[in-house]
Amino acid sequence: MKVTGNNSNEENSKTPLNFIEVMIERDLGNGLHDEVITRFPPEPNGYLHIGHAKAISLSFGLAQQYKGKCNLRFDDTNPVTEEDEYVQAIKKDISWLGFKWASEHYASDYFDQLYEWAIKLIKKGKAYVDDQAAEEIAATRGTPTRPGKESPYRNRSVEENLRLIEAMKNGEYEDGERVLRAKIDMASPNMHMRDPAMYRIKKASHHRTGDTWCIYPMYDFAHGQSDYIEGITHSLCTLEFEVHRPLYDWFLDQILDDPGGYRPRQTEFARLNLNYTIMSKRKLLQLVEEKYVSGWDDPRMPTISGMRRRGYTPASIRNFSEKVGIAKRNNIIDVALLEHSVREDLNRVAQRAFAVLDPVKVVLTNYPEDKEEEMAAVNNPEDETAGKRPIKFSRELYIERDDFMEDPPKKFFRLGPGRMVRLKYGYIIKCIDYIKDESGKITELHCEYIPESRSGSDTSGIKVKGTIHWLAVRHAVSAEVRMYDRLFNDEDPAGHKDKDFLEFLNPDSLKVIKHAFVEDRLKHAKPLDHFQFERKGYFNADYDATPENPVFNLTVTLRDSWAKLSGKN
Ligand code: ATP
Ligand code: MG
């Protein structure tokens, strides 16, 4: 799929068409449709996650690619779980991903029409009110190999059914006391065709229709019809709906009475599954409600809002969706591919910066106390136009604690007693001495700098193998750095029969460094500004950041640290 969206397939002729593109080109070619109209149909009962991003990239991407349209439709047929907060969050996320819907719709806008159609089916003898309780209905549904049992209420007269549906609608029954069912075939090999429910009673306030209704259509009785009303040509959904397709078609055929007339067409693709990741909205809600995370936008959440806060870019998510491609069979994608996508994008766009996360002080004993130099640091080696910035160099510096070892092995190319290292954009220094406190912790390193070794005009002739980053103590700014890692430490946290997914929460998924140091210009970083902290990883400013208290989130390390652990690389 080409989400950037050029109409021309000649331009993209090198990528073979996927099965949906093949279908669309056939439908356009033989004049079945003049224009491609797709839709993305979220239920506003939670925040969008990376799986939805894939569905969004697909439906919006195809509309762009074929110069058609993609609608946003809220599938709001269950008032109990749906809220306006979710509607707003979903719109924000789709826009942030870079997609524009042609028009915004709600299944609830069609409640009148759907009800009329239900009446029509009753009049045709194709629907009936069932008095059985949900448990009885389930118990008499049969199994895939054994037919179900017909309801004793199945052959009610049209008049009685009309009276009962009216009474249901008027609130004369309580939740679960009656249900409207389609009269299809209790022996169908497809369980979804065994007199499926069309309407159920729910005495709950709806986020848009308030208390106007107390009966609500089921997904199956709303989706195809909504597609029809909007003139959708290609209705793309995930594979679990494949078995619903005969019902989708059946309802439309019964309602429309126009064999061969226009129909939206449902096509299924494999949902995105990621290892180390939970994507069930119910479980994500549980993580939020039980406070395992700070909210839907906790940077460890696989939600779009969490990923945005974590530092993912829209392009990285779109590129990921494209790389994953679309398949007809379910599979599991390695979350490392997602991490790779964000690294790849941030490598191109993120400004480099120096940050010392675990500082130890270095005193350059031969560097004058009042002296200060400005070193020129490259903002982004991948982008010449990003230019350079000055960084102040002086006698007292911070370096990373782990860039020094008291007793380093031979292959350690950084600092140790008597050893030399280059300070990036600065000088070569040599460690002369170090000071420890009572607990054995190193508190200060004493080094000498080599005056002839300044980067760019080095005449020292000294070759060193290691280069490290640093910050001048005088100019370093204290910052909080939140080191995020995967939320789960198991590849398939929800896939264990005997264990709850919560048992696989990674206890190290967040480590807060209260006093790291960053370049002083980062005080002014605005929330979501991206940086590569050299040698450390990609970071972005958090929503909590202020000039007084800068806060940064680790988006992703420079290299995949999990690959080593699992022996994959
Ligand atoms: P629910 O269990 O609440 O129905 P859902 O994840 O199916 O959760 P919807 O809001 O119904 O949520 O999903 C909107 C659209 O996104 C649907 O068309 C659905 O098929 C698609 N979608 C959901 N999860 C994924 C996924 N993991 N990969 C690809 N598409 C997905
Ligand atoms: Mg759904």
XYZ file of C-alpha atoms and ligand atoms in Angstrom:
601
model
C 0.000 0.000 0.000
C 1.196 3.494 -0.788
C -0.075 5.694 1.957
C 1.481 8.862 0.656
C -1.068 8.590 -2.043
C -0.330 9.161 -5.647
C -3.131 8.236 -7.869
C -0.963 6.916 -10.576
C -0.202 3.267 -10.462
C 2.454 3.679 -13.093
C 4.557 5.551 -10.581
C 4.141 2.694 -8.188
C 4.367 0.008 -10.752
C 7.313 -1.630 -9.026
C 5.311 -2.612 -5.964
C 2.940 -5.423 -6.807
C -0.679 -4.599 -6.035
C -2.118 -6.176 -2.937
C -5.377 -8.106 -3.133
C -7.475 -5.100 -2.161
C -5.857 -2.906 -4.791
C -6.439 -5.613 -7.366
C -10.116 -5.681 -6.433
C -10.453 -1.901 -6.509
C -8.775 -1.604 -9.890
C -11.057 -4.283 -11.243
C -14.147 -2.534 -9.861
C -13.063 0.818 -11.285
C -11.986 -0.783 -14.558
C -15.266 -2.511 -15.244
C -17.308 0.519 -14.216
C -18.838 -1.014 -11.084
C -17.890 2.199 -9.258
C -16.701 5.601 -10.497
C -14.994 6.462 -7.283
C -13.546 4.637 -4.309
C -15.326 5.455 -1.066
C -14.039 3.817 2.094
C -14.670 4.469 5.756
C -12.961 4.009 9.071
C -15.541 2.924 11.664
C -14.218 3.145 15.232
C -16.431 2.468 18.176
C -15.919 5.409 20.569
C -15.317 3.145 23.546
C -11.598 3.690 23.952
C -8.564 5.317 22.440
C -7.132 4.282 19.118
C -4.107 1.990 19.153
C -1.454 0.960 16.693
C -3.769 -1.718 15.269
C -6.287 0.958 14.396
C -3.476 2.994 12.845
C -3.001 0.179 10.421
C -6.719 0.089 9.535
C -6.660 3.890 9.192
C -3.613 3.860 6.936
C -5.315 1.251 4.807
C -8.744 2.832 4.346
C -7.550 6.443 4.165
C -4.506 5.433 2.148
C -6.547 3.629 -0.523
C -8.927 6.572 -0.820
C -5.950 8.879 -1.375
C -4.279 6.523 -3.764
C -7.363 6.285 -5.979
C -8.412 9.925 -5.500
C -11.546 8.838 -3.702
C -12.910 9.545 -0.253
C -12.703 8.073 3.188
C -15.380 8.799 5.778
C -14.988 8.747 9.499
C -17.911 6.930 11.031
C -18.379 6.424 14.712
C -19.959 3.070 15.238
C -21.837 4.226 18.325
C -24.476 1.585 18.862
C -23.640 0.681 22.437
C -24.416 3.608 24.782
C -23.038 1.824 27.821
C -19.380 1.986 26.839
C -19.262 4.979 24.532
C -18.297 8.523 25.411
C -17.681 11.843 23.768
C -14.193 11.960 25.283
C -13.329 9.031 23.028
C -14.882 10.686 19.972
C -12.663 13.729 20.456
C -9.545 11.658 21.099
C -10.150 9.549 17.994
C -10.544 12.627 15.774
C -7.401 14.154 17.167
C -5.406 10.973 16.580
C -6.522 10.492 12.994
C -5.713 14.108 12.158
C -2.345 13.815 13.847
C -1.568 10.743 11.754
C -2.015 13.024 8.764
C -5.345 11.869 7.362
C -8.447 13.906 6.498
C -11.898 12.382 6.417
C -14.288 13.426 3.672
C -17.171 13.604 6.126
C -17.931 12.699 9.698
C -20.798 10.362 10.497
C -22.325 8.497 13.378
C -24.227 5.246 13.230
C -26.555 6.965 15.724
C -27.533 9.419 12.948
C -29.142 6.460 11.239
C -31.199 5.179 14.172
C -34.503 6.347 12.639
C -33.720 4.789 9.298
C -32.515 1.565 10.892
C -35.690 1.316 12.913
C -37.769 1.789 9.770
C -35.840 -0.997 8.133
C -36.424 -3.236 11.141
C -40.174 -2.611 10.773
C -39.872 -3.460 7.106
C -38.259 -6.804 7.944
C -40.980 -7.558 10.493
C -43.626 -6.813 7.878
C -41.881 -9.142 5.463
C -41.960 -11.869 8.088
C -38.164 -11.736 8.322
C -37.856 -10.593 11.922
C -39.540 -11.372 15.220
C -39.513 -10.372 18.848
C -38.178 -13.102 21.089
C -39.125 -13.277 24.770
C -36.388 -15.721 25.642
C -33.600 -14.606 27.923
C -30.101 -14.218 26.501
C -29.007 -17.465 28.171
C -31.829 -19.431 26.580
C -31.066 -17.957 23.196
C -27.424 -18.911 23.571
C -28.305 -22.401 24.789
C -30.592 -23.084 21.846
C -28.259 -21.740 19.200
C -26.667 -25.160 18.633
C -23.081 -25.737 17.624
C -21.362 -25.506 14.253
C -22.112 -29.189 13.699
C -25.502 -29.361 15.398
C -28.459 -27.211 14.327
C -30.025 -24.823 16.781
C -33.583 -24.953 18.091
C -36.190 -22.553 16.865
C -37.576 -20.146 19.414
C -41.174 -20.779 20.525
C -41.784 -17.110 19.629
C -40.452 -17.424 16.108
C -43.790 -17.681 14.397
C -45.565 -14.772 16.006
C -47.846 -12.808 13.753
C -46.618 -9.673 12.064
C -49.154 -7.641 14.069
C -47.939 -8.999 17.378
C -44.317 -8.359 16.408
C -45.135 -4.793 15.406
C -46.890 -4.220 18.703
C -43.991 -5.708 20.667
C -41.231 -3.785 18.915
C -43.189 -0.592 19.534
C -43.503 -1.524 23.201
C -39.767 -2.288 23.353
C -39.051 1.075 21.801
C -41.370 2.801 24.256
C -39.505 1.421 27.211
C -42.164 -1.023 28.387
C -39.615 -3.785 28.914
C -36.409 -3.927 30.864
C -32.942 -4.737 29.536
C -32.803 -8.306 28.336
C -36.551 -8.967 28.506
C -37.092 -8.889 24.749
C -34.904 -8.918 21.708
C -35.628 -8.467 18.018
C -34.171 -11.276 15.930
C -33.834 -11.830 12.222
C -35.665 -14.913 11.001
C -33.108 -16.698 8.878
C -32.112 -20.300 9.477
C -31.504 -22.026 12.801
C -29.745 -24.852 10.961
C -27.341 -22.677 8.979
C -23.745 -23.909 9.116
C -22.855 -20.253 9.777
C -23.745 -19.574 13.393
C -24.201 -15.881 12.623
C -27.144 -16.745 10.377
C -29.037 -18.543 13.140
C -31.608 -15.858 13.823
C -29.129 -13.210 14.964
C -30.220 -10.378 17.230
C -31.016 -7.076 15.506
C -32.070 -4.911 18.437
C -31.596 -5.165 22.166
C -32.919 -3.084 25.023
C -30.429 -0.873 26.832
C -31.800 1.714 29.175
C -28.743 3.872 29.103
C -28.124 7.410 27.996
C -26.393 7.682 24.660
C -23.578 10.213 24.207
C -25.441 11.765 21.253
C -29.068 10.675 21.274
C -29.479 10.955 25.040
C -32.621 9.130 26.182
C -34.436 9.210 22.857
C -33.853 5.506 22.409
C -33.813 2.558 24.729
C -33.395 -0.034 22.008
C -30.164 -0.111 20.067
C -29.239 -1.916 16.861
C -26.591 -4.608 16.963
C -23.357 -4.107 15.030
C -24.544 -6.485 12.314
C -27.794 -4.626 11.811
C -26.053 -1.254 11.687
C -22.823 -1.662 9.843
C -23.780 -2.717 6.337
C -26.711 -0.336 6.283
C -24.513 2.562 7.403
C -22.100 1.667 4.616
C -25.026 1.652 2.199
C -26.369 5.012 3.352
C -22.948 6.605 2.887
C -22.381 5.070 -0.507
C -19.303 3.170 0.646
C -17.850 1.082 -2.150
C -15.229 -0.897 -0.262
C -15.849 -1.630 3.382
C -12.607 -2.943 4.827
C -12.511 -4.725 8.132
C -10.526 -7.299 10.001
C -10.761 -11.035 9.442
C -12.983 -11.849 12.378
C -15.819 -10.243 10.413
C -15.480 -12.651 7.529
C -18.106 -14.917 9.050
C -20.415 -11.932 9.412
C -20.292 -11.136 5.711
C -23.243 -13.352 4.672
C -25.336 -11.551 7.266
C -24.079 -8.141 6.096
C -25.231 -9.067 2.584
C -28.466 -10.701 3.753
C -29.692 -7.624 5.606
C -29.024 -5.376 2.627
C -30.731 -7.735 0.211
C -33.794 -8.028 2.439
C -34.069 -4.327 3.074
C -33.406 -3.079 -0.419
C -35.403 -5.462 -2.564
C -33.380 -4.523 -5.632
C -31.399 -7.528 -6.779
C -28.291 -6.401 -8.637
C -28.502 -2.848 -7.241
C -25.616 -0.968 -5.665
C -24.090 -2.672 -2.638
C -21.160 -1.801 -0.454
C -18.778 -4.707 -0.387
C -17.120 -5.979 2.746
C -13.545 -7.197 2.413
C -11.452 -8.551 5.242
C -7.773 -8.239 5.979
C -5.601 -9.591 8.783
C -5.523 -7.521 11.927
C -2.215 -6.274 13.201
C -0.817 -8.273 16.084
C 2.404 -7.165 17.728
C 4.485 -9.207 20.103
C 5.129 -7.764 23.598
C 1.968 -5.706 23.097
C -1.607 -5.789 24.335
C -4.142 -4.457 21.861
C -7.460 -5.385 23.354
C -9.305 -2.189 24.266
C -10.786 -3.914 27.278
C -7.343 -4.779 28.637
C -5.976 -1.339 27.802
C -8.885 0.170 29.722
C -8.040 -2.089 32.635
C -4.432 -0.856 32.619
C -5.724 2.711 32.770
C -8.464 2.158 35.358
C -6.318 0.101 37.680
C -3.526 2.652 37.316
C -0.808 0.393 35.981
C -0.135 3.280 33.634
C -0.708 6.994 34.051
C -3.503 7.179 31.468
C -4.438 6.363 27.893
C -1.533 8.524 26.780
C 1.051 6.949 29.039
C 4.123 6.698 26.794
C 4.212 2.914 27.282
C 0.715 2.424 25.900
C 0.319 1.166 22.316
C -2.304 3.872 21.824
C -1.724 6.557 19.224
C -1.849 9.165 21.992
C 0.684 7.197 24.054
C 2.979 6.744 21.087
C 2.729 10.453 20.271
C 3.744 11.300 23.818
C 6.498 8.721 23.631
C 7.965 10.504 20.605
C 6.675 8.465 17.691
C 6.138 10.580 14.596
C 3.120 10.253 12.300
C 5.469 9.306 9.460
C 7.026 6.509 11.501
C 3.606 5.003 12.182
C 2.469 5.346 8.577
C 5.717 3.832 7.317
C 5.337 0.976 9.733
C 1.809 0.262 8.503
C 3.075 0.274 4.971
C 5.951 -2.060 5.751
C 3.678 -4.518 7.502
C 1.532 -4.536 4.385
C -1.781 -6.261 4.242
C -2.370 -9.930 4.501
C -5.259 -12.333 4.384
C -3.932 -14.428 7.211
C -3.325 -13.415 10.794
C 0.266 -13.227 11.873
C 2.371 -11.620 14.559
C 4.660 -8.723 13.785
C 7.800 -8.109 15.801
C 7.478 -4.874 17.773
C 11.138 -4.321 16.859
C 9.896 -3.399 13.381
C 7.844 -0.575 14.867
C 10.836 0.582 16.898
C 12.942 0.411 13.775
C 10.477 2.660 11.932
C 10.689 5.385 14.525
C 14.479 5.175 14.668
C 14.637 5.478 10.934
C 12.427 8.557 10.846
C 13.982 10.271 13.868
C 17.452 9.662 12.505
C 16.452 11.889 9.608
C 14.631 14.590 11.526
C 15.807 14.723 15.136
C 18.316 17.350 16.226
C 21.307 15.965 18.028
C 21.979 17.104 21.559
C 24.305 16.269 24.410
C 22.732 14.903 27.537
C 24.527 13.262 30.434
C 22.148 10.887 32.144
C 24.359 9.616 34.939
C 26.921 12.358 35.472
C 30.362 12.300 36.964
C 32.389 15.479 37.150
C 35.648 15.930 35.250
C 38.097 18.683 36.185
C 40.610 19.602 33.503
C 43.461 20.548 35.801
C 45.474 22.302 33.091
C 42.566 24.290 31.639
C 42.330 27.880 32.956
C 39.459 28.468 35.323
C 38.138 31.597 33.628
C 38.540 30.319 30.112
C 35.607 29.288 27.963
C 35.474 28.148 24.358
C 32.638 27.568 21.959
C 32.680 24.324 20.084
C 30.670 23.839 16.915
C 28.338 20.848 17.155
C 26.590 19.373 14.156
C 22.819 19.484 14.566
C 22.045 16.590 12.288
C 24.630 14.701 10.273
C 21.788 13.381 8.095
C 20.671 16.872 7.157
C 23.198 19.524 6.195
C 20.616 22.291 6.280
C 20.164 21.708 10.016
C 23.460 23.538 10.552
C 25.604 23.729 13.664
C 25.182 25.040 17.159
C 27.704 26.354 19.662
C 28.381 24.372 22.832
C 30.384 25.899 25.658
C 33.541 24.174 26.826
C 35.263 24.953 30.127
C 37.388 23.526 32.925
C 34.677 21.548 34.685
C 32.638 19.081 32.708
C 30.169 16.258 33.176
C 30.609 12.967 31.412
C 28.671 9.713 31.736
C 29.716 7.668 34.726
C 30.057 4.557 32.616
C 32.515 6.258 30.273
C 35.111 5.764 33.001
C 36.333 2.511 34.511
C 38.769 2.214 37.364
C 40.122 -1.017 36.026
C 39.120 -1.144 32.396
C 39.633 -4.183 30.187
C 41.820 -3.773 27.149
C 38.976 -3.315 24.707
C 37.427 -0.464 26.709
C 38.265 2.582 24.614
C 37.001 5.271 26.923
C 38.487 6.683 30.116
C 40.478 4.861 32.755
C 43.454 5.820 34.865
C 46.148 7.040 32.465
C 43.919 6.561 29.439
C 42.899 9.034 26.772
C 39.624 9.731 25.042
C 38.289 12.417 22.717
C 35.565 14.741 23.913
C 33.363 15.120 20.865
C 33.874 18.509 19.140
C 36.419 19.293 21.879
C 39.814 18.046 22.984
C 41.539 14.806 23.743
C 41.849 14.392 27.492
C 43.907 12.073 29.650
C 42.823 10.821 33.046
C 45.405 11.576 35.727
C 43.570 10.820 38.939
C 40.157 10.130 40.443
C 38.435 10.673 43.755
C 36.050 8.294 45.537
C 33.742 8.813 48.449
C 33.499 6.460 51.461
C 31.088 4.168 49.667
C 33.563 3.721 46.832
C 31.592 5.840 44.410
C 33.668 7.923 42.017
C 32.953 11.593 42.634
C 35.455 13.381 40.447
C 37.948 12.682 37.702
C 41.045 14.751 37.224
C 42.188 14.969 33.646
C 44.516 16.991 31.497
C 43.523 18.215 28.098
C 45.867 18.220 25.112
C 45.772 21.842 23.866
C 46.816 20.940 20.289
C 44.051 18.379 19.908
C 41.048 20.628 19.401
C 38.614 19.083 16.920
C 38.954 20.577 13.490
C 42.508 21.835 14.134
C 44.109 18.830 15.750
C 47.905 18.867 15.347
C 48.624 16.611 18.304
C 49.236 13.512 16.238
C 47.585 11.488 19.017
C 45.182 8.774 17.922
C 42.455 7.722 20.308
C 39.809 5.121 19.697
C 36.998 6.457 21.858
C 34.892 9.605 21.565
C 32.489 10.591 24.300
C 29.958 13.351 24.883
C 30.117 15.893 27.707
C 28.609 19.076 29.068
C 30.239 22.080 30.712
C 29.115 22.118 34.360
C 28.474 25.851 34.199
C 26.070 25.535 31.309
C 24.437 22.200 31.952
C 20.771 22.283 32.844
C 19.234 19.748 35.173
C 16.410 17.736 33.623
C 14.172 14.830 34.482
C 14.532 11.976 32.046
C 11.967 9.194 31.916
C 13.499 6.008 30.613
C 10.723 3.944 29.091
C 10.899 0.356 28.015
C 8.386 -2.195 26.814
C 5.393 -2.489 29.103
C 5.392 -6.278 28.975
C 8.345 -8.596 29.190
C 6.628 -11.518 27.508
C 6.121 -11.931 23.782
C 2.484 -12.848 24.166
C 1.294 -11.488 27.511
C -2.364 -12.271 26.836
C -1.666 -15.680 25.404
C -1.191 -17.703 28.599
C -4.114 -19.837 29.637
C -3.152 -20.108 33.273
C -1.767 -16.622 33.781
C -3.209 -13.155 33.708
C -1.572 -10.685 31.337
C -0.817 -8.406 34.287
C 1.706 -10.949 35.525
C 3.872 -10.032 32.576
C 4.108 -6.326 33.262
C 7.749 -5.332 32.933
C 8.805 -3.965 36.340
C 11.490 -1.908 34.597
C 9.228 -0.289 32.026
C 9.799 3.129 33.592
C 12.867 4.419 35.363
C 12.940 8.068 36.242
C 16.239 9.909 36.295
C 15.560 12.959 38.407
C 18.802 14.807 37.767
C 20.243 14.271 34.371
C 21.950 17.146 32.590
C 21.166 18.513 29.167
C 22.389 21.376 26.993
C 20.969 24.661 28.206
C 19.060 25.315 24.984
C 16.889 22.277 25.763
C 15.234 24.294 28.520
C 13.157 25.761 25.748
C 12.191 22.489 24.131
C 8.470 22.386 23.539
C 6.426 19.285 24.308
C 6.948 16.638 21.630
C 10.140 18.258 20.230
C 12.440 15.424 19.214
C 16.132 15.019 19.920
C 18.763 12.427 19.595
C 20.733 12.467 22.822
C 24.014 11.389 21.319
C 25.036 7.820 22.128
C 21.872 7.379 24.224
C 18.809 7.302 22.061
C 15.922 9.364 20.784
C 14.064 11.488 23.295
C 11.320 14.040 23.214
C 10.110 16.722 25.556
C 7.152 15.586 27.618
C 3.912 17.515 28.143
C 5.124 18.053 31.719
C 8.218 19.953 30.534
C 8.659 23.600 31.550
C 11.723 25.849 31.218
C 12.220 25.473 34.989
C 11.770 21.701 34.948
C 12.600 20.181 31.599
C 11.300 16.626 31.224
C 12.266 14.206 28.472
C 10.938 10.803 27.466
C 13.029 8.061 25.965
C 11.377 7.221 22.663
C 13.710 4.437 21.657
C 17.332 3.522 22.208
C 19.752 3.824 19.310
C 19.978 0.093 18.967
C 17.592 -2.702 19.773
C 18.537 -3.856 23.246
C 15.921 -6.641 23.235
C 17.343 -8.354 20.162
C 20.489 -9.228 22.082
C 18.468 -10.626 24.957
C 16.360 -12.877 22.805
C 19.369 -13.840 20.705
C 17.764 -12.595 17.516
C 20.686 -10.465 16.382
P -13.744 -3.621 20.079
O -13.349 -4.857 20.769
O -14.094 -2.516 20.990
O -14.688 -3.803 18.919
P -11.852 -2.962 18.049
O -10.388 -2.940 18.250
O -12.458 -3.870 17.048
O -12.377 -3.164 19.467
P -13.184 -0.776 16.722
O -13.319 0.603 17.210
O -14.398 -1.560 16.471
O -12.276 -1.493 17.793
O -12.231 -0.792 15.468
C -12.352 0.093 14.392
C -11.727 -0.515 13.182
O -10.351 -0.794 13.412
C -12.391 -1.822 12.797
O -12.642 -1.824 11.408
C -11.391 -2.848 13.185
O -11.481 -3.962 12.342
C -10.056 -2.113 13.039
N -9.058 -2.682 13.922
C -9.169 -2.871 15.247
N -8.079 -3.493 15.730
C -7.250 -3.690 14.690
C -5.967 -4.302 14.532
N -5.307 -4.829 15.570
N -5.419 -4.332 13.291
C -6.069 -3.803 12.245
N -7.269 -3.233 12.326
C -7.870 -3.173 13.528
Mg -14.945 -3.615 16.832
